[in-house]
């Protein structure tokens, strides 16, 4: 072909190839800046909005992108060696030394609370934890501002990672201390059950049981006024029945007395076994299904016994 025609043919070939390449390109993953801009409407001054699924989803994607960008740049991660001392439940959340940016950690820092409510009680966080949270919030806001301004975020990513590790270590340590206090209380109740004798009244047992029932029994009334009188009356009735005494009209109450005693015995067995496994107790006590079921069953039995086994003058 003449050279002008050859050059024209080659040019058309290259153009067609470029068009084919453009058509076959895979969609590019959104950039960190694009994800940040998508998340901004779901944030309030950089604070994650957990009230909507959209806000949580956008914030999760943004944190994942921040972590990926930090890794892509080869920035050194702050030490997470402290995770080796985490309790089992937190080691499951953080199984290795990777950054593992989580919305719940950032959200805890952004709430800025000096205490957290758990089982109806306010537990104080250490002052150093609250200060570390403020440091994380500041680093996060600086990163968001730099992204929106189009500035290089290398230094912001490093500052964020340092602040994140500092707060994560302090916050999880405080949570573990609080959870250990809650589990210690449950263990004390378990020990009281283990020491309990049917022939004696245990003020300690009933006080601890009432306190636990009030906060954990979400399927019942959460009563805190139960005592041993109902159980004692049921035991007396069953003892007379076993001895073959003439029960008279009270004989009809034997099944109820058996129900009261079996409910208590089942609950006692549950808590006695729990003293060797208290580390598995969820610190949000109402989340423990077996515990709630036994408490609710005893509360129902106690209420019926109070109404039908005990002298009305005592009620």
PDB file of C-alpha atoms in Angstrom, residues 11-282:
ATOM      1  CA  UNK A  11      -4.236   4.903  12.672  1.00  0.00           C
ATOM      2  CA  UNK A  12      -7.740   3.495  12.221  1.00  0.00           C
ATOM      3  CA  UNK A  13      -6.549   0.164  13.606  1.00  0.00           C
ATOM      4  CA  UNK A  14      -5.127   1.814  16.734  1.00  0.00           C
ATOM      5  CA  UNK A  15      -8.329   3.814  17.221  1.00  0.00           C
ATOM      6  CA  UNK A  16     -10.466   0.689  16.957  1.00  0.00           C
ATOM      7  CA  UNK A  17      -8.177  -1.112  19.417  1.00  0.00           C
ATOM      8  CA  UNK A  18      -8.470   1.725  21.940  1.00  0.00           C
ATOM      9  CA  UNK A  19     -12.250   1.618  21.627  1.00  0.00           C
ATOM     10  CA  UNK A  20     -12.243  -2.121  22.228  1.00  0.00           C
ATOM     11  CA  UNK A  21      -9.966  -1.664  25.245  1.00  0.00           C
ATOM     12  CA  UNK A  22     -12.228   0.984  26.725  1.00  0.00           C
ATOM     13  CA  UNK A  23     -15.232  -1.259  26.279  1.00  0.00           C
ATOM     14  CA  UNK A  24     -13.541  -4.227  27.948  1.00  0.00           C
ATOM     15  CA  UNK A  25     -12.137  -2.382  30.969  1.00  0.00           C
ATOM     16  CA  UNK A  26     -13.385  -3.525  34.349  1.00  0.00           C
ATOM     17  CA  UNK A  27     -14.953  -0.856  36.569  1.00  0.00           C
ATOM     18  CA  UNK A  28     -12.285   0.652  38.788  1.00  0.00           C
ATOM     19  CA  UNK A  29     -12.654   0.386  42.538  1.00  0.00           C
ATOM     20  CA  UNK A  30     -13.653   3.704  44.084  1.00  0.00           C
ATOM     21  CA  UNK A  31     -10.760   5.740  45.398  1.00  0.00           C
ATOM     22  CA  UNK A  32     -10.340   6.701  49.027  1.00  0.00           C
ATOM     23  CA  UNK A  33     -11.402  10.252  48.171  1.00  0.00           C
ATOM     24  CA  UNK A  34     -14.535   9.011  46.396  1.00  0.00           C
ATOM     25  CA  UNK A  35     -15.459   6.827  49.357  1.00  0.00           C
ATOM     26  CA  UNK A  36     -14.842   9.722  51.739  1.00  0.00           C
ATOM     27  CA  UNK A  37     -17.122  11.994  49.710  1.00  0.00           C
ATOM     28  CA  UNK A  38     -19.789   9.278  49.635  1.00  0.00           C
ATOM     29  CA  UNK A  39     -19.560   8.915  53.401  1.00  0.00           C
ATOM     30  CA  UNK A  40     -19.576  12.646  54.181  1.00  0.00           C
ATOM     31  CA  UNK A  41     -23.389  12.999  53.863  1.00  0.00           C
ATOM     32  CA  UNK A  42     -23.700  10.180  56.399  1.00  0.00           C
ATOM     33  CA  UNK A  43     -21.325  11.858  58.862  1.00  0.00           C
ATOM     34  CA  UNK A  44     -21.851  14.775  61.189  1.00  0.00           C
ATOM     35  CA  UNK A  45     -18.620  16.713  61.623  1.00  0.00           C
ATOM     36  CA  UNK A  46     -16.812  13.519  60.773  1.00  0.00           C
ATOM     37  CA  UNK A  47     -18.764  11.545  63.385  1.00  0.00           C
ATOM     38  CA  UNK A  48     -20.190   8.212  62.303  1.00  0.00           C
ATOM     39  CA  UNK A  49     -23.981   8.055  62.283  1.00  0.00           C
ATOM     40  CA  UNK A  50     -25.060   4.631  63.567  1.00  0.00           C
ATOM     41  CA  UNK A  51     -28.754   5.449  63.431  1.00  0.00           C
ATOM     42  CA  UNK A  52     -29.136   4.522  59.779  1.00  0.00           C
ATOM     43  CA  UNK A  53     -27.949   1.461  57.839  1.00  0.00           C
ATOM     44  CA  UNK A  54     -26.669   3.832  55.150  1.00  0.00           C
ATOM     45  CA  UNK A  55     -24.472   5.703  57.602  1.00  0.00           C
ATOM     46  CA  UNK A  56     -23.000   2.552  59.088  1.00  0.00           C
ATOM     47  CA  UNK A  57     -22.396   0.991  55.660  1.00  0.00           C
ATOM     48  CA  UNK A  58     -20.736   4.119  54.268  1.00  0.00           C
ATOM     49  CA  UNK A  59     -18.529   4.464  57.340  1.00  0.00           C
ATOM     50  CA  UNK A  60     -17.535   0.797  57.199  1.00  0.00           C
ATOM     51  CA  UNK A  61     -16.518   1.118  53.546  1.00  0.00           C
ATOM     52  CA  UNK A  62     -14.568   4.256  54.324  1.00  0.00           C
ATOM     53  CA  UNK A  63     -12.649   2.625  57.193  1.00  0.00           C
ATOM     54  CA  UNK A  64     -11.839  -0.365  55.004  1.00  0.00           C
ATOM     55  CA  UNK A  65     -10.567   1.972  52.317  1.00  0.00           C
ATOM     56  CA  UNK A  66      -8.463   3.915  54.833  1.00  0.00           C
ATOM     57  CA  UNK A  67      -6.887   0.686  56.032  1.00  0.00           C
ATOM     58  CA  UNK A  68      -6.286  -0.503  52.455  1.00  0.00           C
ATOM     59  CA  UNK A  69      -4.702   2.824  51.466  1.00  0.00           C
ATOM     60  CA  UNK A  70      -2.430   2.737  54.508  1.00  0.00           C
ATOM     61  CA  UNK A  71      -1.311  -0.778  53.551  1.00  0.00           C
ATOM     62  CA  UNK A  72      -0.874   0.199  49.892  1.00  0.00           C
ATOM     63  CA  UNK A  73       1.486   2.991  50.861  1.00  0.00           C
ATOM     64  CA  UNK A  74       3.523   0.583  52.946  1.00  0.00           C
ATOM     65  CA  UNK A  75       3.158   2.705  56.079  1.00  0.00           C
ATOM     66  CA  UNK A  76       4.385   0.966  59.219  1.00  0.00           C
ATOM     67  CA  UNK A  77       1.601  -0.066  61.569  1.00  0.00           C
ATOM     68  CA  UNK A  78       1.628   0.907  65.227  1.00  0.00           C
ATOM     69  CA  UNK A  79       2.335  -2.047  67.495  1.00  0.00           C
ATOM     70  CA  UNK A  80      -0.683  -4.152  68.411  1.00  0.00           C
ATOM     71  CA  UNK A  81       1.245  -6.513  70.670  1.00  0.00           C
ATOM     72  CA  UNK A  82      -1.110  -5.544  73.528  1.00  0.00           C
ATOM     73  CA  UNK A  83      -3.763  -7.742  71.912  1.00  0.00           C
ATOM     74  CA  UNK A  84      -1.937 -10.752  73.277  1.00  0.00           C
ATOM     75  CA  UNK A  85      -3.319  -9.895  76.718  1.00  0.00           C
ATOM     76  CA  UNK A  86      -6.909  -9.441  75.506  1.00  0.00           C
ATOM     77  CA  UNK A  87      -9.625 -11.657  76.950  1.00  0.00           C
ATOM     78  CA  UNK A  88     -10.916 -14.476  74.794  1.00  0.00           C
ATOM     79  CA  UNK A  89     -13.922 -12.582  73.445  1.00  0.00           C
ATOM     80  CA  UNK A  90     -11.744  -9.692  72.281  1.00  0.00           C
ATOM     81  CA  UNK A  91      -9.100 -11.972  70.833  1.00  0.00           C
ATOM     82  CA  UNK A  92     -11.850 -13.360  68.627  1.00  0.00           C
ATOM     83  CA  UNK A  93     -12.563  -9.832  67.379  1.00  0.00           C
ATOM     84  CA  UNK A  94      -8.859  -9.093  66.925  1.00  0.00           C
ATOM     85  CA  UNK A  95      -7.267 -12.451  66.060  1.00  0.00           C
ATOM     86  CA  UNK A  96      -3.978 -11.014  64.737  1.00  0.00           C
ATOM     87  CA  UNK A  97      -1.852  -7.854  64.741  1.00  0.00           C
ATOM     88  CA  UNK A  98      -3.432  -6.298  61.627  1.00  0.00           C
ATOM     89  CA  UNK A  99      -4.876  -2.807  61.941  1.00  0.00           C
ATOM     90  CA  UNK A 100      -8.510  -4.017  61.872  1.00  0.00           C
ATOM     91  CA  UNK A 101     -10.231  -0.627  61.907  1.00  0.00           C
ATOM     92  CA  UNK A 102     -13.743  -1.126  63.314  1.00  0.00           C
ATOM     93  CA  UNK A 103     -16.663   1.288  63.444  1.00  0.00           C
ATOM     94  CA  UNK A 104     -17.463   0.352  67.047  1.00  0.00           C
ATOM     95  CA  UNK A 105     -14.011   1.416  68.244  1.00  0.00           C
ATOM     96  CA  UNK A 106     -14.141   4.731  66.388  1.00  0.00           C
ATOM     97  CA  UNK A 107     -17.733   5.258  67.521  1.00  0.00           C
ATOM     98  CA  UNK A 108     -16.768   4.732  71.162  1.00  0.00           C
ATOM     99  CA  UNK A 109     -14.091   7.407  70.825  1.00  0.00           C
ATOM    100  CA  UNK A 110     -16.480   9.804  69.113  1.00  0.00           C
ATOM    101  CA  UNK A 111     -19.119   9.454  71.814  1.00  0.00           C
ATOM    102  CA  UNK A 112     -16.546  10.837  74.217  1.00  0.00           C
ATOM    103  CA  UNK A 113     -18.367   9.497  77.279  1.00  0.00           C
ATOM    104  CA  UNK A 114     -16.483   9.161  80.548  1.00  0.00           C
ATOM    105  CA  UNK A 115     -18.689   6.237  81.570  1.00  0.00           C
ATOM    106  CA  UNK A 116     -20.731   3.510  79.924  1.00  0.00           C
ATOM    107  CA  UNK A 117     -24.080   2.019  81.040  1.00  0.00           C
ATOM    108  CA  UNK A 118     -24.205  -1.734  81.491  1.00  0.00           C
ATOM    109  CA  UNK A 119     -26.895  -3.779  83.244  1.00  0.00           C
ATOM    110  CA  UNK A 120     -28.398  -0.650  84.730  1.00  0.00           C
ATOM    111  CA  UNK A 121     -25.105   0.540  86.232  1.00  0.00           C
ATOM    112  CA  UNK A 122     -22.778   3.310  85.046  1.00  0.00           C
ATOM    113  CA  UNK A 123     -19.136   2.240  84.862  1.00  0.00           C
ATOM    114  CA  UNK A 124     -16.406   4.867  84.722  1.00  0.00           C
ATOM    115  CA  UNK A 125     -13.684   4.801  82.093  1.00  0.00           C
ATOM    116  CA  UNK A 126     -10.156   5.812  83.021  1.00  0.00           C
ATOM    117  CA  UNK A 127      -9.193   9.413  82.321  1.00  0.00           C
ATOM    118  CA  UNK A 128      -6.350   8.201  80.102  1.00  0.00           C
ATOM    119  CA  UNK A 129      -8.864   6.263  78.013  1.00  0.00           C
ATOM    120  CA  UNK A 130     -11.062   9.324  77.552  1.00  0.00           C
ATOM    121  CA  UNK A 131      -8.025  11.382  76.518  1.00  0.00           C
ATOM    122  CA  UNK A 132      -6.904   8.688  74.075  1.00  0.00           C
ATOM    123  CA  UNK A 133     -10.397   8.781  72.563  1.00  0.00           C
ATOM    124  CA  UNK A 134     -10.124  12.523  72.034  1.00  0.00           C
ATOM    125  CA  UNK A 135      -6.794  11.964  70.293  1.00  0.00           C
ATOM    126  CA  UNK A 136      -8.352   9.439  67.938  1.00  0.00           C
ATOM    127  CA  UNK A 137     -11.263  11.750  67.122  1.00  0.00           C
ATOM    128  CA  UNK A 138      -8.840  14.581  66.337  1.00  0.00           C
ATOM    129  CA  UNK A 139      -6.742  12.362  64.050  1.00  0.00           C
ATOM    130  CA  UNK A 140      -9.868  11.129  62.259  1.00  0.00           C
ATOM    131  CA  UNK A 141     -11.217  14.633  61.691  1.00  0.00           C
ATOM    132  CA  UNK A 142      -7.857  15.782  60.324  1.00  0.00           C
ATOM    133  CA  UNK A 143      -7.869  12.880  57.877  1.00  0.00           C
ATOM    134  CA  UNK A 144     -11.401  13.701  56.675  1.00  0.00           C
ATOM    135  CA  UNK A 145     -10.497  17.386  56.264  1.00  0.00           C
ATOM    136  CA  UNK A 146      -7.348  16.539  54.270  1.00  0.00           C
ATOM    137  CA  UNK A 147      -9.286  14.166  52.013  1.00  0.00           C
ATOM    138  CA  UNK A 148     -11.928  16.784  51.257  1.00  0.00           C
ATOM    139  CA  UNK A 149      -9.238  19.425  50.607  1.00  0.00           C
ATOM    140  CA  UNK A 150      -7.419  17.086  48.232  1.00  0.00           C
ATOM    141  CA  UNK A 151      -4.194  17.186  50.279  1.00  0.00           C
ATOM    142  CA  UNK A 152      -1.781  14.289  50.595  1.00  0.00           C
ATOM    143  CA  UNK A 153      -2.924  12.180  53.526  1.00  0.00           C
ATOM    144  CA  UNK A 154       0.229  10.167  54.244  1.00  0.00           C
ATOM    145  CA  UNK A 155       0.990  11.875  57.553  1.00  0.00           C
ATOM    146  CA  UNK A 156      -2.699  11.823  58.528  1.00  0.00           C
ATOM    147  CA  UNK A 157      -2.842   8.068  57.971  1.00  0.00           C
ATOM    148  CA  UNK A 158       0.191   7.527  60.199  1.00  0.00           C
ATOM    149  CA  UNK A 159      -1.207   9.786  62.923  1.00  0.00           C
ATOM    150  CA  UNK A 160      -4.559   8.021  62.739  1.00  0.00           C
ATOM    151  CA  UNK A 161      -2.993   4.590  63.142  1.00  0.00           C
ATOM    152  CA  UNK A 162      -0.959   5.657  66.176  1.00  0.00           C
ATOM    153  CA  UNK A 163      -4.006   7.253  67.810  1.00  0.00           C
ATOM    154  CA  UNK A 164      -6.176   4.263  66.938  1.00  0.00           C
ATOM    155  CA  UNK A 165      -3.858   1.727  68.579  1.00  0.00           C
ATOM    156  CA  UNK A 166      -3.533   3.931  71.681  1.00  0.00           C
ATOM    157  CA  UNK A 167      -7.297   4.180  72.164  1.00  0.00           C
ATOM    158  CA  UNK A 168      -8.040   0.569  71.254  1.00  0.00           C
ATOM    159  CA  UNK A 169      -5.606  -0.711  73.878  1.00  0.00           C
ATOM    160  CA  UNK A 170      -6.971   1.573  76.619  1.00  0.00           C
ATOM    161  CA  UNK A 171     -10.649   1.124  75.768  1.00  0.00           C
ATOM    162  CA  UNK A 172     -10.588  -2.666  75.517  1.00  0.00           C
ATOM    163  CA  UNK A 173      -8.611  -2.805  78.775  1.00  0.00           C
ATOM    164  CA  UNK A 174     -11.319  -0.763  80.520  1.00  0.00           C
ATOM    165  CA  UNK A 175     -14.073  -2.910  79.024  1.00  0.00           C
ATOM    166  CA  UNK A 176     -12.306  -6.059  80.200  1.00  0.00           C
ATOM    167  CA  UNK A 177     -12.028  -4.686  83.731  1.00  0.00           C
ATOM    168  CA  UNK A 178     -15.740  -3.831  83.772  1.00  0.00           C
ATOM    169  CA  UNK A 179     -16.712  -7.226  82.379  1.00  0.00           C
ATOM    170  CA  UNK A 180     -14.561  -8.980  84.973  1.00  0.00           C
ATOM    171  CA  UNK A 181     -16.402  -7.111  87.734  1.00  0.00           C
ATOM    172  CA  UNK A 182     -19.736  -8.272  86.318  1.00  0.00           C
ATOM    173  CA  UNK A 183     -18.552 -11.865  86.007  1.00  0.00           C
ATOM    174  CA  UNK A 184     -17.182 -11.725  89.546  1.00  0.00           C
ATOM    175  CA  UNK A 185     -20.654 -10.771  90.789  1.00  0.00           C
ATOM    176  CA  UNK A 186     -22.188 -13.723  88.917  1.00  0.00           C
ATOM    177  CA  UNK A 187     -19.493 -15.987  90.354  1.00  0.00           C
ATOM    178  CA  UNK A 188     -20.292 -14.793  93.874  1.00  0.00           C
ATOM    179  CA  UNK A 189     -23.924 -15.769  93.317  1.00  0.00           C
ATOM    180  CA  UNK A 190     -22.809 -19.153  91.975  1.00  0.00           C
ATOM    181  CA  UNK A 191     -20.699 -19.666  95.085  1.00  0.00           C
ATOM    182  CA  UNK A 192     -23.653 -18.696  97.293  1.00  0.00           C
ATOM    183  CA  UNK A 193     -25.741 -21.366  95.560  1.00  0.00           C
ATOM    184  CA  UNK A 194     -22.962 -23.909  96.062  1.00  0.00           C
ATOM    185  CA  UNK A 195     -22.885 -23.093  99.808  1.00  0.00           C
ATOM    186  CA  UNK A 196     -26.658 -23.002 100.183  1.00  0.00           C
ATOM    187  CA  UNK A 197     -28.368 -25.600 102.366  1.00  0.00           C
ATOM    188  CA  UNK A 198     -32.101 -26.208 102.164  1.00  0.00           C
ATOM    189  CA  UNK A 199     -32.423 -26.142 105.950  1.00  0.00           C
ATOM    190  CA  UNK A 200     -31.029 -22.620 106.235  1.00  0.00           C
ATOM    191  CA  UNK A 201     -32.011 -19.200 105.002  1.00  0.00           C
ATOM    192  CA  UNK A 202     -29.297 -17.411 103.076  1.00  0.00           C
ATOM    193  CA  UNK A 203     -29.697 -13.644 103.085  1.00  0.00           C
ATOM    194  CA  UNK A 204     -26.662 -13.334 100.793  1.00  0.00           C
ATOM    195  CA  UNK A 205     -28.133 -15.667  98.197  1.00  0.00           C
ATOM    196  CA  UNK A 206     -31.511 -13.949  97.970  1.00  0.00           C
ATOM    197  CA  UNK A 207     -29.991 -10.463  97.877  1.00  0.00           C
ATOM    198  CA  UNK A 208     -27.652 -11.377  95.014  1.00  0.00           C
ATOM    199  CA  UNK A 209     -30.341 -13.332  93.177  1.00  0.00           C
ATOM    200  CA  UNK A 210     -32.781 -10.419  93.356  1.00  0.00           C
ATOM    201  CA  UNK A 211     -30.172  -8.016  92.096  1.00  0.00           C
ATOM    202  CA  UNK A 212     -29.342 -10.267  89.151  1.00  0.00           C
ATOM    203  CA  UNK A 213     -32.983 -10.991  88.345  1.00  0.00           C
ATOM    204  CA  UNK A 214     -33.790  -7.270  88.247  1.00  0.00           C
ATOM    205  CA  UNK A 215     -31.287  -6.589  85.454  1.00  0.00           C
ATOM    206  CA  UNK A 216     -31.081  -9.896  83.558  1.00  0.00           C
ATOM    207  CA  UNK A 217     -34.613 -11.273  83.517  1.00  0.00           C
ATOM    208  CA  UNK A 218     -35.946  -9.410  80.493  1.00  0.00           C
ATOM    209  CA  UNK A 219     -38.617 -12.025  79.718  1.00  0.00           C
ATOM    210  CA  UNK A 220     -40.277 -11.750  83.142  1.00  0.00           C
ATOM    211  CA  UNK A 221     -41.018  -8.919  85.538  1.00  0.00           C
ATOM    212  CA  UNK A 222     -37.477  -8.588  86.837  1.00  0.00           C
ATOM    213  CA  UNK A 223     -38.655  -8.780  90.452  1.00  0.00           C
ATOM    214  CA  UNK A 224     -36.273  -7.849  93.221  1.00  0.00           C
ATOM    215  CA  UNK A 225     -38.460  -8.775  96.222  1.00  0.00           C
ATOM    216  CA  UNK A 226     -38.157 -12.573  96.203  1.00  0.00           C
ATOM    217  CA  UNK A 227     -37.135 -14.362  99.394  1.00  0.00           C
ATOM    218  CA  UNK A 228     -36.906 -17.893 100.712  1.00  0.00           C
ATOM    219  CA  UNK A 229     -40.360 -18.050 102.321  1.00  0.00           C
ATOM    220  CA  UNK A 230     -42.047 -19.547  99.257  1.00  0.00           C
ATOM    221  CA  UNK A 231     -39.413 -22.237  98.844  1.00  0.00           C
ATOM    222  CA  UNK A 232     -39.545 -23.051 102.562  1.00  0.00           C
ATOM    223  CA  UNK A 233     -43.331 -23.428 102.458  1.00  0.00           C
ATOM    224  CA  UNK A 234     -43.059 -25.711  99.416  1.00  0.00           C
ATOM    225  CA  UNK A 235     -40.480 -27.863 101.211  1.00  0.00           C
ATOM    226  CA  UNK A 236     -42.677 -28.168 104.310  1.00  0.00           C
ATOM    227  CA  UNK A 237     -45.650 -29.223 102.202  1.00  0.00           C
ATOM    228  CA  UNK A 238     -43.623 -31.802 100.271  1.00  0.00           C
ATOM    229  CA  UNK A 239     -42.129 -33.165 103.484  1.00  0.00           C
ATOM    230  CA  UNK A 240     -45.600 -33.724 104.976  1.00  0.00           C
ATOM    231  CA  UNK A 241     -46.634 -35.415 101.741  1.00  0.00           C
ATOM    232  CA  UNK A 242     -43.581 -37.699 101.802  1.00  0.00           C
ATOM    233  CA  UNK A 243     -44.305 -38.653 105.427  1.00  0.00           C
ATOM    234  CA  UNK A 244     -47.827 -39.703 104.478  1.00  0.00           C
ATOM    235  CA  UNK A 245     -49.509 -37.090 106.635  1.00  0.00           C
ATOM    236  CA  UNK A 246     -53.154 -36.276 106.147  1.00  0.00           C
ATOM    237  CA  UNK A 247     -52.866 -33.347 103.758  1.00  0.00           C
ATOM    238  CA  UNK A 248     -56.526 -32.318 103.713  1.00  0.00           C
ATOM    239  CA  UNK A 249     -57.292 -29.552 101.198  1.00  0.00           C
ATOM    240  CA  UNK A 250     -53.613 -28.644 100.966  1.00  0.00           C
ATOM    241  CA  UNK A 251     -52.990 -31.931  99.152  1.00  0.00           C
ATOM    242  CA  UNK A 252     -54.126 -30.220  95.958  1.00  0.00           C
ATOM    243  CA  UNK A 253     -51.139 -27.895  96.254  1.00  0.00           C
ATOM    244  CA  UNK A 254     -48.525 -30.659  96.122  1.00  0.00           C
ATOM    245  CA  UNK A 255     -47.980 -30.311  92.340  1.00  0.00           C
ATOM    246  CA  UNK A 256     -47.410 -26.579  92.785  1.00  0.00           C
ATOM    247  CA  UNK A 257     -44.962 -27.226  95.621  1.00  0.00           C
ATOM    248  CA  UNK A 258     -43.114 -29.680  93.384  1.00  0.00           C
ATOM    249  CA  UNK A 259     -43.017 -27.058  90.624  1.00  0.00           C
ATOM    250  CA  UNK A 260     -41.578 -24.453  92.991  1.00  0.00           C
ATOM    251  CA  UNK A 261     -38.917 -26.811  94.293  1.00  0.00           C
ATOM    252  CA  UNK A 262     -37.924 -28.136  90.856  1.00  0.00           C
ATOM    253  CA  UNK A 263     -37.640 -24.585  89.482  1.00  0.00           C
ATOM    254  CA  UNK A 264     -35.335 -23.653  92.327  1.00  0.00           C
ATOM    255  CA  UNK A 265     -33.303 -26.861  92.035  1.00  0.00           C
ATOM    256  CA  UNK A 266     -32.836 -26.359  88.286  1.00  0.00           C
ATOM    257  CA  UNK A 267     -31.717 -22.782  88.841  1.00  0.00           C
ATOM    258  CA  UNK A 268     -29.370 -23.852  91.644  1.00  0.00           C
ATOM    259  CA  UNK A 269     -27.837 -26.527  89.416  1.00  0.00           C
ATOM    260  CA  UNK A 270     -27.342 -24.027  86.589  1.00  0.00           C
ATOM    261  CA  UNK A 271     -25.525 -21.480  88.746  1.00  0.00           C
ATOM    262  CA  UNK A 272     -23.505 -24.073  90.642  1.00  0.00           C
ATOM    263  CA  UNK A 273     -22.164 -25.386  87.336  1.00  0.00           C
ATOM    264  CA  UNK A 274     -21.581 -21.831  86.151  1.00  0.00           C
ATOM    265  CA  UNK A 275     -18.969 -21.095  88.810  1.00  0.00           C
ATOM    266  CA  UNK A 276     -16.449 -23.153  86.831  1.00  0.00           C
ATOM    267  CA  UNK A 277     -17.329 -21.467  83.511  1.00  0.00           C
ATOM    268  CA  UNK A 278     -17.987 -17.874  84.499  1.00  0.00           C
ATOM    269  CA  UNK A 279     -15.536 -16.605  81.855  1.00  0.00           C
ATOM    270  CA  UNK A 280     -18.121 -17.562  79.230  1.00  0.00           C
ATOM    271  CA  UNK A 281     -20.811 -15.330  80.739  1.00  0.00           C
ATOM    272  CA  UNK A 282     -21.818 -12.434  78.493  1.00  0.00           C
TER     273      UNK A 282
END
